[in-house]
CSV table of C-alpha atoms in Angstrom, one decimal:
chain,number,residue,atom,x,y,z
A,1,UNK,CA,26.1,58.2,-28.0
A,2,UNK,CA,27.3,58.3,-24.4
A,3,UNK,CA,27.1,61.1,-22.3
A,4,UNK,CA,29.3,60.0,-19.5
A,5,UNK,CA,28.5,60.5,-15.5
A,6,UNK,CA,30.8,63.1,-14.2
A,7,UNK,CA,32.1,62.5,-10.9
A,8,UNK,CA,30.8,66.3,-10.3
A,9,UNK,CA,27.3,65.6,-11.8
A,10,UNK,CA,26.4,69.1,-10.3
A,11,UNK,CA,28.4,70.8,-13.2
A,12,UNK,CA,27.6,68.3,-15.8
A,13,UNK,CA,25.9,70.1,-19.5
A,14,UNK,CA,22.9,68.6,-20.8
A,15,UNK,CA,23.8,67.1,-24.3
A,16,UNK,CA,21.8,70.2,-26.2
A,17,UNK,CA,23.8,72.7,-23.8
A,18,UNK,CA,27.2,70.5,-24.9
A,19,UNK,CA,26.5,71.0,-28.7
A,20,UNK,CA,25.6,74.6,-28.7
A,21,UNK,CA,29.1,75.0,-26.9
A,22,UNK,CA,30.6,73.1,-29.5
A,23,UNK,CA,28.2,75.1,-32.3
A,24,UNK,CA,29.7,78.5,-30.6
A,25,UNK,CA,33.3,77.8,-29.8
A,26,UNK,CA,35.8,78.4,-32.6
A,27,UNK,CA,38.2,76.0,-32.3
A,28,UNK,CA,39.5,72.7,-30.2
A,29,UNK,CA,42.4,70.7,-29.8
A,30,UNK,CA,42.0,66.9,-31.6
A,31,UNK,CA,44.9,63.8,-29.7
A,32,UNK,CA,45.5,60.9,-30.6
A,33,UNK,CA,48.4,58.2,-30.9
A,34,UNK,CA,50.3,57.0,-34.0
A,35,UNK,CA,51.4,53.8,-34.8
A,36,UNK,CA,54.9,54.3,-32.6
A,37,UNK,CA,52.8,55.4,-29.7
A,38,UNK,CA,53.7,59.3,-30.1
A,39,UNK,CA,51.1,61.2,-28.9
A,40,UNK,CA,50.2,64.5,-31.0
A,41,UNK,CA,47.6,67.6,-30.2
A,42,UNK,CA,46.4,69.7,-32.6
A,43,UNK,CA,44.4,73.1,-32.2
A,44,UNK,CA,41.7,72.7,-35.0
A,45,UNK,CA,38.6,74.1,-36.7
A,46,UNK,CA,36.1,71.8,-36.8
A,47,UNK,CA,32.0,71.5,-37.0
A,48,UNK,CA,29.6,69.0,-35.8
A,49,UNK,CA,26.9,67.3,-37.9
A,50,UNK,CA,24.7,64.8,-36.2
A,51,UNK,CA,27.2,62.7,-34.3
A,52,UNK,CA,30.3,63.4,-36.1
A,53,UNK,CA,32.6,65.9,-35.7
A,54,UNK,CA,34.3,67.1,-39.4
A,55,UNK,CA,38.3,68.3,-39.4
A,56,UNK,CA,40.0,69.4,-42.5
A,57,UNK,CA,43.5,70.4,-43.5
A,58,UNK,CA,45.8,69.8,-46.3
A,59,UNK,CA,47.2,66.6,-48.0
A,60,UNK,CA,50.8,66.9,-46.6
A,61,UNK,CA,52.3,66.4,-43.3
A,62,UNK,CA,52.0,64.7,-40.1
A,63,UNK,CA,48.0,65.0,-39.4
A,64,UNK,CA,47.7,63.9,-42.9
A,65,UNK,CA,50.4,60.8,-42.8
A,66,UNK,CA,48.8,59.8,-39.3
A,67,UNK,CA,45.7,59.6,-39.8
A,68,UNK,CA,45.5,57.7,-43.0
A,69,UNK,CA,43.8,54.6,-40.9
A,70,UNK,CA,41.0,55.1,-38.5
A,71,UNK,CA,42.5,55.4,-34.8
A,72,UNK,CA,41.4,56.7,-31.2
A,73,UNK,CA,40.9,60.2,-30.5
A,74,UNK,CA,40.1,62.8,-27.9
A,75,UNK,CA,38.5,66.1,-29.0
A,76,UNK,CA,38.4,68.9,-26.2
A,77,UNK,CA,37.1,72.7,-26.1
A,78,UNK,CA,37.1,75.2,-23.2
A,79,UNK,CA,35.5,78.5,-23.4
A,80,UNK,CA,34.7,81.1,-21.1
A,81,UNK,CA,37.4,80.8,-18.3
A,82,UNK,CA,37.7,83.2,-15.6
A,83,UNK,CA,40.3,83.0,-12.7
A,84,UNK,CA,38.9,83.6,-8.9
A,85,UNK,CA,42.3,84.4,-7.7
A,86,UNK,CA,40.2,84.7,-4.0
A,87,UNK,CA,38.6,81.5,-4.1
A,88,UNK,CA,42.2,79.6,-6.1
A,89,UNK,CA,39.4,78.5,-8.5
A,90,UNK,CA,38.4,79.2,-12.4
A,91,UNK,CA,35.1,79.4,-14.2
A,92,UNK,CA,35.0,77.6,-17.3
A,93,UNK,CA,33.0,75.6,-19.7
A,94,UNK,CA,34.4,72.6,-21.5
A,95,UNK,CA,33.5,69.2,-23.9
A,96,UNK,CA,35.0,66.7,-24.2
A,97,UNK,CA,34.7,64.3,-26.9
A,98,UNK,CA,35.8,60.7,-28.1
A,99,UNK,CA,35.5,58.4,-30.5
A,100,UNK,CA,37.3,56.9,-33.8
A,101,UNK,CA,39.0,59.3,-35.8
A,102,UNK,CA,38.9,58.2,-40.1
A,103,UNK,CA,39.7,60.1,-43.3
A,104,UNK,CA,36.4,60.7,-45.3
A,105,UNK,CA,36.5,59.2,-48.6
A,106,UNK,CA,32.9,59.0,-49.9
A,107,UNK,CA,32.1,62.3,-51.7
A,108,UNK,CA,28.7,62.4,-50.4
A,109,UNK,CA,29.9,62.7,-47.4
A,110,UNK,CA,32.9,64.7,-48.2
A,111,UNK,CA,30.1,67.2,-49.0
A,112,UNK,CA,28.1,67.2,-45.6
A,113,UNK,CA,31.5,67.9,-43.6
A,114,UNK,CA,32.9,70.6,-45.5
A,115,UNK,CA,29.6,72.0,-46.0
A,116,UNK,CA,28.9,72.1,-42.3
A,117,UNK,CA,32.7,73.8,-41.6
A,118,UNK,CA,31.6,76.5,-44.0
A,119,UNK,CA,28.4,76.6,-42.7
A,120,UNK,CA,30.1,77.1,-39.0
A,121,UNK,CA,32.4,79.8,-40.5
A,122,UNK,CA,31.5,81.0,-43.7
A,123,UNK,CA,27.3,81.9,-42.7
A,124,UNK,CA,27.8,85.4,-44.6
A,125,UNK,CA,29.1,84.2,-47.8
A,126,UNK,CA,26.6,83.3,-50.8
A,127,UNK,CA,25.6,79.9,-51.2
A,128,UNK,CA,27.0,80.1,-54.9
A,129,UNK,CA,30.5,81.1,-53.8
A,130,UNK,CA,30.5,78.2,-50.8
A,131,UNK,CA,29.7,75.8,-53.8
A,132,UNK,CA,32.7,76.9,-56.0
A,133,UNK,CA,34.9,76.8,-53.0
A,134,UNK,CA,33.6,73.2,-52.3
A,135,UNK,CA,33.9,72.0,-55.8
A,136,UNK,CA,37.8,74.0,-56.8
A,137,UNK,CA,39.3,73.4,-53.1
A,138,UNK,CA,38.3,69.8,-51.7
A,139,UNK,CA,40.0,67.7,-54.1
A,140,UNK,CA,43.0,69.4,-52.0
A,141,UNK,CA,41.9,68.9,-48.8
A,142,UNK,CA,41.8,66.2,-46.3
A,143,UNK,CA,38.6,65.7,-44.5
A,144,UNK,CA,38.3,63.8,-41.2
A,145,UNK,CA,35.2,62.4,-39.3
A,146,UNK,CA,35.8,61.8,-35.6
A,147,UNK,CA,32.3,59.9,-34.6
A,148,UNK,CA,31.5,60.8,-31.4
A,149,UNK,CA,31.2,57.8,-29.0
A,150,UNK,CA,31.2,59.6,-26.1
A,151,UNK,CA,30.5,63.4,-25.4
A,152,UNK,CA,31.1,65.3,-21.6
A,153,UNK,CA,30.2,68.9,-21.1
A,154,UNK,CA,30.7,70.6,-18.1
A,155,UNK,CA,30.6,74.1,-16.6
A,156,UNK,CA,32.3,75.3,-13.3
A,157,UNK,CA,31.0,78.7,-12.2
């Protein structure tokens, strides 16, 4: 993966500092194109698992009907931000992310990405219960795999 050179190298993350950003923050927003050229943005849940970030959601409407063919993405968080009204300035951290967006089809798979979203934000409920979830609710559910080609995190103090 690519860890792209910031022009302000001096706030750049290392890539363990990125992914415990992305481990800690809650949600992101996912863009990408359709077909027609439409750009969308979507504020998203979402987990990491090696070098590929897992997105869910239902098997109806536009996310789903997009992204039914891999495509280009962007995957951005921001955490953290602070206004300096004194200095016209704001403390923040961010990642960016981007790679190839593609609907997960293979159930072994299927299984690492939902099982690292519940990991992410189900750690208090039993194992057993995360398995009956898994097996009753992911027939109805869409999961994505944005493999991260390139990854940027940065933090402005």
């Amino acid at each position: 993966m690519l860890m792209k050179t910031l022009r302000r190298a001096d706030r750049a993350l290392s890539e363990e500092d990125t992914r415990k950003l992305l481990d800690r923050c809650p949600w992101g927003t996912l863009s990408y194109a359709d077909d027609a050229g439409t750009l969308h943005s979507i504020p998203i849940s979402f987990a990491v698992s090696g070098d590929n970030l897992y997105l869910h959601g239902g098997k109806a409407g536009t996310k789903w009907e997009t992204l039914q063919k891999p495509r280009a993405a962007t995957f951005v968080v921001a955490t953290d931000v602070k206004a300096d009204p004194d200095e016209f300035t704001t403390a923040f951290l961010s990642v960016v992310l981007s790679g190839t967006i593609e609907l997960v089809s293979d159930e072994d798979e299927r299984r690492t990405g939902f099982f690292a979203l519940l990991g992410k934000y189900c750690s208090t409920v039993a194992a057993e219960k995360c398995e009956d979830y898994f097996r009753k609710g992911s027939p109805y559910a869409g999961l994505w795999r944005l493999h991260i080609e390139c990854m940027t995190g940065k933090r402005h103090e």
